[in-house]
């Protein structure tokens, strides 16, 4: 049964400081009390876009959504992979009030994609192995048939009491 996934939502004020987060975001960033007032950029230290105050400020001053895919983030239950959308927050009057980070946890999707690619690689190796085995088996079968024919010829010569050198000449 498929479960509907709730996106992790993290609003930040005009100073790009965390104001709150939804329960789903607790799994990624920890309790709201622990990060309330912290700069959003501190949550993504080292990420070239999400740790960039100028980039996030530019989103706040625009009407555009910034989408960043495959962002790795540590959490209580291990490293997670997120697709993050940064959306400008506006007041009723249209004034910039901050940004909203909406993160979709795509960890399982990425793991499933890796497993699928691995399965495809293994299937390809299996097909290649079957082809190689077929290519090796054909000459071996032909060689086996020729050995049987040769054996019959040598037995015929042996039954007639002919010179063993004649049998040796057939083999060569």
Short mmCIF file of C-alpha atoms in Angstrom, two decimals:
data_model
loop_
_atom_site.label_atom_id
_atom_site.label_comp_id
_atom_site.label_asym_id
_atom_site.label_seq_id
_atom_site.Cartn_x
_atom_site.Cartn_y
_atom_site.Cartn_z
CA UNK A 1 0.00 0.00 0.00
CA UNK A 2 1.49 3.33 -1.03
CA UNK A 3 1.69 6.01 1.59
CA UNK A 4 1.33 9.65 0.75
CA UNK A 5 4.59 11.40 1.57
CA UNK A 6 4.53 14.71 3.37
CA UNK A 7 7.16 17.19 2.26
CA UNK A 8 9.49 18.67 4.83
CA UNK A 9 8.72 22.39 5.14
CA UNK A 10 11.12 24.91 6.65
CA UNK A 11 10.17 28.62 6.64
CA UNK A 12 12.85 31.27 7.14
CA UNK A 13 12.48 35.00 7.77
CA UNK A 14 13.99 37.91 5.80
CA UNK A 15 17.30 37.35 7.63
CA UNK A 16 17.19 33.73 6.40
CA UNK A 17 16.80 32.39 9.94
CA UNK A 18 14.62 29.35 10.61
CA UNK A 19 11.26 30.35 12.09
CA UNK A 20 9.62 26.92 12.42
CA UNK A 21 9.27 23.59 10.70
CA UNK A 22 6.60 20.98 10.18
CA UNK A 23 6.69 17.56 11.90
CA UNK A 24 7.94 15.87 8.75
CA UNK A 25 10.97 18.19 8.76
CA UNK A 26 11.84 17.09 12.31
CA UNK A 27 13.09 13.81 10.84
CA UNK A 28 15.63 15.63 8.69
CA UNK A 29 16.67 18.66 10.70
CA UNK A 30 15.76 17.68 14.26
CA UNK A 31 13.36 19.38 16.67
CA UNK A 32 12.28 22.90 15.78
CA UNK A 33 13.55 24.21 19.13
CA UNK A 34 17.06 23.04 18.28
CA UNK A 35 17.29 24.97 15.01
CA UNK A 36 14.85 27.86 15.48
CA UNK A 37 16.69 31.11 14.87
CA UNK A 38 19.58 29.36 13.11
CA UNK A 39 20.54 30.50 9.60
CA UNK A 40 19.12 28.27 6.89
CA UNK A 41 22.56 28.29 5.28
CA UNK A 42 23.98 26.50 8.37
CA UNK A 43 21.76 23.50 7.66
CA UNK A 44 23.43 23.00 4.29
CA UNK A 45 27.05 23.85 5.10
CA UNK A 46 29.18 23.01 2.12
CA UNK A 47 26.36 22.90 -0.43
CA UNK A 48 27.23 25.40 -3.19
CA UNK A 49 23.68 26.73 -3.58
CA UNK A 50 21.80 26.20 -0.33
CA UNK A 51 24.64 27.47 1.86
CA UNK A 52 24.91 30.63 -0.26
CA UNK A 53 23.22 33.58 1.41
CA UNK A 54 23.32 35.67 -1.82
CA UNK A 55 21.57 32.90 -3.78
CA UNK A 56 18.80 32.53 -1.18
CA UNK A 57 18.41 36.30 -0.88
CA UNK A 58 18.06 36.49 -4.67
CA UNK A 59 15.18 33.97 -4.50
CA UNK A 60 13.52 36.04 -1.77
CA UNK A 61 13.63 39.11 -4.02
CA UNK A 62 12.25 37.31 -7.06
CA UNK A 63 9.11 35.48 -8.12
CA UNK A 64 11.07 32.39 -9.11
CA UNK A 65 11.41 29.03 -7.41
CA UNK A 66 14.91 27.63 -7.00
CA UNK A 67 15.03 23.83 -7.35
CA UNK A 68 18.04 21.89 -6.13
CA UNK A 69 18.08 18.12 -6.60
CA UNK A 70 19.96 15.34 -4.82
CA UNK A 71 21.03 17.31 -1.77
CA UNK A 72 22.55 15.08 0.90
CA UNK A 73 21.66 15.88 4.48
CA UNK A 74 22.42 14.08 7.72
CA UNK A 75 19.53 13.12 9.96
CA UNK A 76 18.89 11.09 13.09
CA UNK A 77 18.23 7.99 10.96
CA UNK A 78 21.22 8.39 8.64
CA UNK A 79 22.09 10.36 5.56
CA UNK A 80 19.11 11.43 3.45
CA UNK A 81 18.86 12.61 -0.16
CA UNK A 82 16.53 15.54 -0.70
CA UNK A 83 15.10 17.49 -3.60
CA UNK A 84 14.74 21.03 -2.26
CA UNK A 85 12.60 23.85 -3.63
CA UNK A 86 13.25 27.34 -2.32
CA UNK A 87 10.17 29.53 -2.68
CA UNK A 88 9.95 33.26 -1.90
CA UNK A 89 7.56 34.21 0.93
CA UNK A 90 5.55 37.40 0.46
CA UNK A 91 3.30 39.42 2.73
CA UNK A 92 -0.24 40.26 1.65
CA UNK A 93 1.15 43.52 0.38
CA UNK A 94 3.69 41.67 -1.77
CA UNK A 95 6.74 42.52 0.35
CA UNK A 96 9.50 39.91 0.68
CA UNK A 97 9.26 38.24 4.08
CA UNK A 98 11.63 35.31 3.66
CA UNK A 99 11.88 31.98 1.93
CA UNK A 100 10.22 28.63 2.30
CA UNK A 101 12.32 25.50 1.84
CA UNK A 102 10.25 22.51 0.76
CA UNK A 103 12.25 19.29 0.77
CA UNK A 104 11.11 15.98 -0.63
CA UNK A 105 12.99 13.01 0.78
CA UNK A 106 14.05 10.99 -2.28
CA UNK A 107 16.42 8.65 -0.43
CA UNK A 108 14.34 5.54 -1.12
CA UNK A 109 13.76 6.57 -4.73
CA UNK A 110 17.52 6.97 -5.24
CA UNK A 111 18.22 3.63 -3.52
CA UNK A 112 15.60 1.95 -5.71
CA UNK A 113 17.17 3.51 -8.81
CA UNK A 114 20.61 2.18 -7.75
CA UNK A 115 19.14 -1.30 -7.19
CA UNK A 116 17.45 -1.20 -10.60
CA UNK A 117 20.69 -0.17 -12.31
CA UNK A 118 22.54 -2.96 -10.47
CA UNK A 119 19.90 -5.49 -11.57
CA UNK A 120 20.20 -4.27 -15.17
CA UNK A 121 23.99 -4.60 -15.03
CA UNK A 122 23.71 -8.14 -13.64
CA UNK A 123 21.20 -9.07 -16.36
CA UNK A 124 23.57 -7.73 -19.00
CA UNK A 125 26.45 -9.73 -17.53
CA UNK A 126 24.22 -12.83 -17.55
CA UNK A 127 23.33 -12.35 -21.21
CA UNK A 128 26.98 -11.76 -22.11
CA UNK A 129 28.03 -14.89 -20.18
CA UNK A 130 25.42 -16.95 -22.04
CA UNK A 131 26.70 -15.66 -25.38
CA UNK A 132 30.33 -16.42 -24.46
CA UNK A 133 29.36 -19.91 -23.27
CA UNK A 134 27.53 -20.50 -26.56
CA UNK A 135 30.53 -19.32 -28.59
CA UNK A 136 32.87 -21.61 -26.62
CA UNK A 137 30.51 -24.59 -26.70
CA UNK A 138 30.10 -24.60 -30.52
CA UNK A 139 33.78 -25.27 -31.34
CA UNK A 140 34.01 -27.76 -28.48
CA UNK A 141 31.02 -29.68 -29.87
CA UNK A 142 32.62 -29.73 -33.32
CA UNK A 143 35.90 -30.92 -31.83
CA UNK A 144 34.09 -33.64 -29.87
CA UNK A 145 32.34 -34.88 -33.03
CA UNK A 146 35.63 -35.02 -34.93
CA UNK A 147 37.26 -36.98 -32.08
CA UNK A 148 34.39 -39.51 -32.24
CA UNK A 149 34.85 -39.90 -36.02
CA UNK A 150 38.60 -40.27 -35.52
CA UNK A 151 38.04 -42.88 -32.82
CA UNK A 152 35.82 -44.90 -35.17
CA UNK A 153 38.46 -44.75 -37.92
CA UNK A 154 41.23 -45.87 -35.56
CA UNK A 155 39.05 -48.76 -34.34
CA UNK A 156 38.41 -49.84 -37.95
CA UNK A 157 42.14 -49.83 -38.66
CA UNK A 158 42.85 -51.75 -35.45
CA UNK A 159 40.23 -54.43 -36.38
CA UNK A 160 41.75 -54.97 -39.80
CA UNK A 161 45.14 -55.64 -38.24
CA UNK A 162 46.75 -52.90 -40.28
CA UNK A 163 49.97 -51.21 -39.37
CA UNK A 164 49.64 -48.86 -36.31
CA UNK A 165 51.57 -46.26 -38.29
CA UNK A 166 48.54 -45.95 -40.58
CA UNK A 167 46.33 -45.06 -37.57
CA UNK A 168 48.95 -42.59 -36.43
CA UNK A 169 48.94 -40.99 -39.90
CA UNK A 170 45.14 -40.44 -39.67
CA UNK A 171 45.51 -38.67 -36.33
CA UNK A 172 48.18 -36.32 -37.62
#
